[in-house]
mmCIF file of C-alpha atoms and ligand atoms in Angstrom:
data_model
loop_
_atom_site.group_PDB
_atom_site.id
_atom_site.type_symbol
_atom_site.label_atom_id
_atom_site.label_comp_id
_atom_site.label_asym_id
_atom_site.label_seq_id
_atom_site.Cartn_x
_atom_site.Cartn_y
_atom_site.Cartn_z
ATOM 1 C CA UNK T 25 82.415 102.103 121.194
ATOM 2 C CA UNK T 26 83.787 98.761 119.706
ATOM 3 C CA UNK T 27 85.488 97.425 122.850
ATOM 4 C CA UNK T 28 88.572 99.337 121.644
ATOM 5 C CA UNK T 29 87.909 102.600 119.726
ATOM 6 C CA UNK T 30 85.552 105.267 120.123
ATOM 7 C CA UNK T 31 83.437 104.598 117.032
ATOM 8 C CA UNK T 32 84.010 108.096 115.967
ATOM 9 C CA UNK T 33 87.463 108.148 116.192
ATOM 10 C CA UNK T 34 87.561 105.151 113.986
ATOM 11 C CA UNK T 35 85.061 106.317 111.591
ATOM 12 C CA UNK T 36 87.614 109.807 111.040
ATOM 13 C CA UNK T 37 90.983 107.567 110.745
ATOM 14 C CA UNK T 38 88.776 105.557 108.188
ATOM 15 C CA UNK T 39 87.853 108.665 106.441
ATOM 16 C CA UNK T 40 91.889 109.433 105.834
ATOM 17 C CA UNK T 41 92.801 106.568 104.908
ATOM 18 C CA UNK T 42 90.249 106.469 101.671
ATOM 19 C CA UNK T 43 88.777 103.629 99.793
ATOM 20 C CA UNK T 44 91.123 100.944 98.150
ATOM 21 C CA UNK T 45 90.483 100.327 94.667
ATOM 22 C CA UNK T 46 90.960 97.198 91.765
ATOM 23 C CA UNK T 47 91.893 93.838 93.236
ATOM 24 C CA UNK T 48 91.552 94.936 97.322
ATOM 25 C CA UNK T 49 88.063 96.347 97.106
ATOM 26 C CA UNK T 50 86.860 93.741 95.118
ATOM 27 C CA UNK T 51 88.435 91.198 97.815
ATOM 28 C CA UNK T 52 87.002 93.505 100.701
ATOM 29 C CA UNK T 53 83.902 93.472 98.665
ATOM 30 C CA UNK T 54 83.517 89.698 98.726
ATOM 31 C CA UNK T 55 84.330 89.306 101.972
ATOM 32 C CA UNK T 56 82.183 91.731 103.563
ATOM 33 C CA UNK T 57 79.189 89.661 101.212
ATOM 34 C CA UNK T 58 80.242 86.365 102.553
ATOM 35 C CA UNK T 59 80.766 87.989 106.419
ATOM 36 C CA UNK T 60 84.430 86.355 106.167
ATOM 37 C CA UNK T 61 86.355 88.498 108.673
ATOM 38 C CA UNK T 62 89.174 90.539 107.183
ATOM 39 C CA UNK T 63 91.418 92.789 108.941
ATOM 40 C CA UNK T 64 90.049 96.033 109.644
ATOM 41 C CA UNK T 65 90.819 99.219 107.742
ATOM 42 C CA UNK T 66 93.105 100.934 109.466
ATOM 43 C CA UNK T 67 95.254 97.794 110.341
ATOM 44 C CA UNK T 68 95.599 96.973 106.961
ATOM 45 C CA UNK T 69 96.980 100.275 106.636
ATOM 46 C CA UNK T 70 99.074 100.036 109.090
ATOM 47 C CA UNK T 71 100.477 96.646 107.832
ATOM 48 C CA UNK T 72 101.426 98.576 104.585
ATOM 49 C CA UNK T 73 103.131 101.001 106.502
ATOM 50 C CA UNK T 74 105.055 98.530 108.502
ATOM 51 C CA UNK T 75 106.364 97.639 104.914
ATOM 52 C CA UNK T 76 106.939 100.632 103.406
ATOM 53 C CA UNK T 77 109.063 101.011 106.632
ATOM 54 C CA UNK T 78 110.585 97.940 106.430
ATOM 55 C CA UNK T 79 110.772 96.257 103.289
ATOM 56 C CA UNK T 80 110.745 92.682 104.219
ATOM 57 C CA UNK T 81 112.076 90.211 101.788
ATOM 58 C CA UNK T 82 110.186 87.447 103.523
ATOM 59 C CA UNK T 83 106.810 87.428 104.975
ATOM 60 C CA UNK T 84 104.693 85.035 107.328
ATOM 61 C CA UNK T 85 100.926 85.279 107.666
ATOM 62 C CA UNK T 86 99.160 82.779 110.053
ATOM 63 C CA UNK T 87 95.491 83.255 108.848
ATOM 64 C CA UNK T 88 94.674 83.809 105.288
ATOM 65 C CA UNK T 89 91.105 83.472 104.926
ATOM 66 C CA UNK T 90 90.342 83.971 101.681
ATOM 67 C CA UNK T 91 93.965 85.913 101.133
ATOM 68 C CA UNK T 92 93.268 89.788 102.057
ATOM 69 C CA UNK T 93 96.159 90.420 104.041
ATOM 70 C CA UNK T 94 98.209 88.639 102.223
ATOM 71 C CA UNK T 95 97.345 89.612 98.942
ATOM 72 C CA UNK T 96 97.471 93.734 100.660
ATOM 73 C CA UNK T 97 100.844 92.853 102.124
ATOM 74 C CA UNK T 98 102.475 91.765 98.734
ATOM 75 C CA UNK T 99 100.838 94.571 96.963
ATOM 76 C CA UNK T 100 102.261 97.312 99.205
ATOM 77 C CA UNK T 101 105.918 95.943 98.490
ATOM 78 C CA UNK T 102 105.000 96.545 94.762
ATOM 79 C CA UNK T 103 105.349 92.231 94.494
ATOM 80 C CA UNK T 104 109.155 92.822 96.180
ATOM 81 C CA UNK T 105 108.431 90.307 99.288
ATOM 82 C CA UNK T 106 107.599 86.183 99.753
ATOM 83 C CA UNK T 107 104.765 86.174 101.536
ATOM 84 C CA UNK T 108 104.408 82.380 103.037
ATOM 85 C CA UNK T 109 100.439 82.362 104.604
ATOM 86 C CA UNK T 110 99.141 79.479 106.195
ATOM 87 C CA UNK T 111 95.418 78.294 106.640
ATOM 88 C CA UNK T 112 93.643 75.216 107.990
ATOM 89 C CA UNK T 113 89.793 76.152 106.322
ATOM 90 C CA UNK T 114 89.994 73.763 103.253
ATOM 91 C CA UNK T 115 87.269 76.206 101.215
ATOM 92 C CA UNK T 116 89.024 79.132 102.382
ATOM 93 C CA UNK T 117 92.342 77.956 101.281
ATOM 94 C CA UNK T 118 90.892 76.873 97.775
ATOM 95 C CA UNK T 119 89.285 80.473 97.135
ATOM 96 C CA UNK T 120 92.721 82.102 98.707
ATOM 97 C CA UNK T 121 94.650 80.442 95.837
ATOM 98 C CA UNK T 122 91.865 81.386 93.397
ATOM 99 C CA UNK T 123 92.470 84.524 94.473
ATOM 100 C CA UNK T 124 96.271 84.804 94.156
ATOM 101 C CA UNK T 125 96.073 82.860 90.906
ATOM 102 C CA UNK T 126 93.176 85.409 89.277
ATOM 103 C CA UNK T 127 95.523 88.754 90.486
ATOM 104 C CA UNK T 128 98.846 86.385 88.913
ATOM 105 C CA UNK T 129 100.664 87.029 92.473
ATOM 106 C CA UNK T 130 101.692 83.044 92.250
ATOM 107 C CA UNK T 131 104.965 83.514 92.695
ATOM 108 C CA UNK T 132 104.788 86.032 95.345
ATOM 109 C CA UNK T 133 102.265 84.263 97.521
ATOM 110 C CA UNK T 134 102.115 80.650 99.188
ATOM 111 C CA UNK T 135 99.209 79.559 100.712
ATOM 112 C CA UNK T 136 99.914 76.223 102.746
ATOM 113 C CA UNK T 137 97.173 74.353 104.366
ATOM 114 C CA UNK T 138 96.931 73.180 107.620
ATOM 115 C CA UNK T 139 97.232 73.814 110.895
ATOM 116 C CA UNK T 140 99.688 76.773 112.255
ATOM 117 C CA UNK T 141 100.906 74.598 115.103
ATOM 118 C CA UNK T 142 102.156 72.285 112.967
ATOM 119 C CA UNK T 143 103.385 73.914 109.958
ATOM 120 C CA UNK T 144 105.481 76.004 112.495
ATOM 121 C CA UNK T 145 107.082 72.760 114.374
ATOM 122 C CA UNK T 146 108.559 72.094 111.068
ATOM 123 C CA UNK T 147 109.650 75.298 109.483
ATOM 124 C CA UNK T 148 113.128 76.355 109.774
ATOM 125 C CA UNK T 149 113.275 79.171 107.630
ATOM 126 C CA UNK T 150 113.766 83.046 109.096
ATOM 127 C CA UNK T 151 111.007 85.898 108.305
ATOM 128 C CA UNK T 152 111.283 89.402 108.672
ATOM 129 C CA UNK T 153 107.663 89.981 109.385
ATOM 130 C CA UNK T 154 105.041 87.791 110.734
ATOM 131 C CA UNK T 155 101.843 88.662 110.856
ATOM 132 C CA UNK T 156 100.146 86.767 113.323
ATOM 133 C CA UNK T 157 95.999 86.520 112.784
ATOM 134 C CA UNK T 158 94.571 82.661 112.661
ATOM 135 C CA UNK T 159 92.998 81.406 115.738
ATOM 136 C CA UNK T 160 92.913 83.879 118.801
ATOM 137 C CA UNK T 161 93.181 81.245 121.765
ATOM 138 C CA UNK T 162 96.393 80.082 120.503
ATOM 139 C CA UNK T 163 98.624 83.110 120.245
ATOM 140 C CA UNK T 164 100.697 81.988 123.317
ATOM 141 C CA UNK T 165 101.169 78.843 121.798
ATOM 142 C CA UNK T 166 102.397 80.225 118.335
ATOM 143 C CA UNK T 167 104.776 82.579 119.659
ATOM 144 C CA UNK T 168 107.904 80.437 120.431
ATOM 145 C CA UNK T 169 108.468 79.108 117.246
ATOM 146 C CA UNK T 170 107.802 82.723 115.630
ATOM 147 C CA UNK T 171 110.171 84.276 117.717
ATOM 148 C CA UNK T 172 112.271 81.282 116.667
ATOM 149 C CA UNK T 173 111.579 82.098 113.195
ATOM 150 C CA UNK T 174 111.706 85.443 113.478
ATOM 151 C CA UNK T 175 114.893 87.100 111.712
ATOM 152 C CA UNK T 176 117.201 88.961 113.491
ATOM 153 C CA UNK T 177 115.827 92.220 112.787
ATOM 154 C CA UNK T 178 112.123 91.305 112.120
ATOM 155 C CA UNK T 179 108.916 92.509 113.015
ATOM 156 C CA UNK T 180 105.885 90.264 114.735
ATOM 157 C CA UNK T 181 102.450 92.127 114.438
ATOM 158 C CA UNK T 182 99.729 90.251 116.125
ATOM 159 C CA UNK T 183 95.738 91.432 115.085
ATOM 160 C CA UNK T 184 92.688 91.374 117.782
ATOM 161 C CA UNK T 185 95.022 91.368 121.049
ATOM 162 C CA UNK T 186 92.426 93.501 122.643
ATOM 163 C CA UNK T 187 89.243 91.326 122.119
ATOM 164 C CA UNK T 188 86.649 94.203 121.582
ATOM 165 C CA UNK T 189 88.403 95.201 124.782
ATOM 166 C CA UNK T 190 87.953 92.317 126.381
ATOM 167 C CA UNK T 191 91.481 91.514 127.105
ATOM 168 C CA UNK T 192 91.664 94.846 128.823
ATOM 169 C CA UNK T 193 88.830 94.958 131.402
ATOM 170 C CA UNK T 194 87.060 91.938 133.652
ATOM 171 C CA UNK T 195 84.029 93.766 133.201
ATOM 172 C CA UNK T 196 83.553 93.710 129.469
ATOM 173 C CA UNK T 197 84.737 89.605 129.339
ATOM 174 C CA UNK T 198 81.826 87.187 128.067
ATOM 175 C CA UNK T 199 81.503 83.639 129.320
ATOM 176 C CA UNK T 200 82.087 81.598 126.663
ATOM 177 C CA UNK T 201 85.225 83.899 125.619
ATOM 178 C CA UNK T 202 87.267 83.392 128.813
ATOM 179 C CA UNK T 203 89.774 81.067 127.392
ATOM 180 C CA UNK T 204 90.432 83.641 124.597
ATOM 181 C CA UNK T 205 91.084 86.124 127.101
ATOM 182 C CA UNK T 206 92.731 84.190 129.494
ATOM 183 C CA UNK T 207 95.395 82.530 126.531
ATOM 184 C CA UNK T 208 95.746 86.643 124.848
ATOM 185 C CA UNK T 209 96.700 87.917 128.193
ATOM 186 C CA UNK T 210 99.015 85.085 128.056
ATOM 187 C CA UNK T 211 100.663 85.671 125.039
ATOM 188 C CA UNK T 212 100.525 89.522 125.691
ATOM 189 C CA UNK T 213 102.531 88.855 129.105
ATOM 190 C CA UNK T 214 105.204 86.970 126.863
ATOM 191 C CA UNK T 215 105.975 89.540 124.840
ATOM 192 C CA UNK T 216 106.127 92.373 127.246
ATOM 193 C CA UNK T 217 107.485 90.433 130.201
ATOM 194 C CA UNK T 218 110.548 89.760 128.144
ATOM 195 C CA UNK T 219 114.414 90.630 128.208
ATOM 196 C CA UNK T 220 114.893 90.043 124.667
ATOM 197 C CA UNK T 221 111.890 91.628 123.171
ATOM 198 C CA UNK T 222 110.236 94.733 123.606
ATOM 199 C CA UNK T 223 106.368 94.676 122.464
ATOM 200 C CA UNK T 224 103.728 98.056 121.517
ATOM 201 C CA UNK T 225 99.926 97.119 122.098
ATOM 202 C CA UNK T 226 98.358 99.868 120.167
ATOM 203 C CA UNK T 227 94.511 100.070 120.592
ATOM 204 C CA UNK T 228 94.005 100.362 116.587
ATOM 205 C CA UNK T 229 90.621 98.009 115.272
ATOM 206 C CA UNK T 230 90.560 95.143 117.421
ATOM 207 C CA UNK T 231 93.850 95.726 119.339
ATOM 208 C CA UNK T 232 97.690 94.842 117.397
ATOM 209 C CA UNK T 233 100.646 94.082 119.431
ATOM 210 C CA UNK T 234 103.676 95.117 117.511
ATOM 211 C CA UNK T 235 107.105 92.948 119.052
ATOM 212 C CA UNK T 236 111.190 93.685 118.018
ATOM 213 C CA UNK T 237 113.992 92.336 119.005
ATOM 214 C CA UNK T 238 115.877 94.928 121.746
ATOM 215 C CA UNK T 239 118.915 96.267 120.426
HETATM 216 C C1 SAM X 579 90.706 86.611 110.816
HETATM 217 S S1 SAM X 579 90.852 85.343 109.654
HETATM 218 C C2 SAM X 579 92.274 85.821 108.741
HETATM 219 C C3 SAM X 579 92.067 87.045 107.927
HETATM 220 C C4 SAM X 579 93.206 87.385 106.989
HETATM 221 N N1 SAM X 579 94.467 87.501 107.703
HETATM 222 C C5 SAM X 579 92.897 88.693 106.301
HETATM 223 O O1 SAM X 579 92.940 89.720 106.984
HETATM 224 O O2 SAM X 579 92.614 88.680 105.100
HETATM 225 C C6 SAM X 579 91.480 84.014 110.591
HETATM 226 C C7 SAM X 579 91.675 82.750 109.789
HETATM 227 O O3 SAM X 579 92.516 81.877 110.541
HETATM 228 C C8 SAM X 579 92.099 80.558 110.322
HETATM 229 N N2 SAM X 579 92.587 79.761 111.456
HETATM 230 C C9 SAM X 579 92.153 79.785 112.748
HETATM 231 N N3 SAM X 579 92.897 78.986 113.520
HETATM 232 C C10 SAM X 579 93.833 78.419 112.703
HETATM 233 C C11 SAM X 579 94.891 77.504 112.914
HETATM 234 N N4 SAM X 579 95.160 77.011 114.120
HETATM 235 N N5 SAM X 579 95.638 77.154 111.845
HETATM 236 C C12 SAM X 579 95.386 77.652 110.602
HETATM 237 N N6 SAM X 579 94.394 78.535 110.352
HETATM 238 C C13 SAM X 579 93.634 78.919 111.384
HETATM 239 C C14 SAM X 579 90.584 80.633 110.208
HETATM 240 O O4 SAM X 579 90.083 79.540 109.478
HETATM 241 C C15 SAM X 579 90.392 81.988 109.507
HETATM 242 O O5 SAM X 579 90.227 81.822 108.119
#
């Protein structure tokens, strides 16, 4: 088991979802060489259902890596969305923008560098999906100014809520990952503990928290 799934249940939603081809298995490729973490299979897939469902004009990634998700993301709206993706990694940010520039998705895709923290204090502009997946001890501290960015009607997914299971269960916590799972249980009490917001933590690759606005 990976902390979250039963590695055979993973192994048969993997199995349905099949093998991407062209520009995502080359980047999956790549990464997988390089051991750059990507998200996992079936999250990606369910990030292009989430927009197939909901069409968002405007999309915000925190965590780009070398431009996977975001790359995925604008794909699966058939290059209909803005997808705005922010990364501090200078050589990850350089081979992101190769990336986008090689696949000719520059005007669909901004990668901005630099730290999430602060690129959020100074953004003012609404999203209707954010896609939260940079730097897992500082959820709780993103999520203010996404829900302040977040659009009326948008969508935040967060990626690896569950910490190989971590998050769930004392007993699987190691030392030096306390803080992680201290700050996620944090930022998963935000979102659920809330009047305004009503949050699904789905136990899909490394744990996604999926958070609306109630109606
Ligand atoms: C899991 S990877 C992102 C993967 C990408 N979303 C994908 O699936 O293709 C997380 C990335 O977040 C970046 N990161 C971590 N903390 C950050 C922060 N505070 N600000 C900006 N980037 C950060 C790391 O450098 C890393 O490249």
């Amino acid at each position: 088991m990976s902390g979250v799934e039963h590695e055979y249940i993973k192994d048969y939603i993997v199995s349905l979802i099949g093998d991407h081809d062209g520009i995502l298995k080359e980047i999956e490729e790549y990464a997988s060489e390089k051991s750059i973490p990507i998200v996992q299979r079936e999250t990606a897939r369910f990030l292009e259902l989430m927009i197939n469902i909901k069409k968002p004009s405007r999309i915000l990634e925190l965590g780009t890596a070398v431009g996977y998700s975001a790359i995925l993301m604008s794909l699966s709206s058939h290059r209909k969305n803005h997808v705005i993706t922010i990364e501090r990694d200078k050589n990850m940010v350089k081979i992101a923008r190769e990336n986008v520039k090689k696949y000719n998705l520059g005007k669909y895709i901004d990668v901005i560098e630099g730290d999430c923290l602060e690129i959020l204090r100074d953004m003012s502009e609404s999203f209707d999906l954010i896609f939260i997946d940079a730097g897992k001890a500082h959820y709780n501290h993103f999520l203010p100014y996404c829900l302040k960015l977040l659009d009326k009607e948008g969508i935040i997914v967060a990626d690896n809520v569950l910490f190989r299971g971590m998050v769930a269960s004392d007993e699987l916590v190691k030392r030096r990952k306390i803080t992680i799972v201290k700050r996620m249980r944090k930022y998963l009490n935000m979102v659920s503990d809330n009047d305004e917001f009503m949050t699904s933590v789905i136990p899909m690759g490394d744990g996604i928290a999926v958070t609306v606005r109630r109606n």
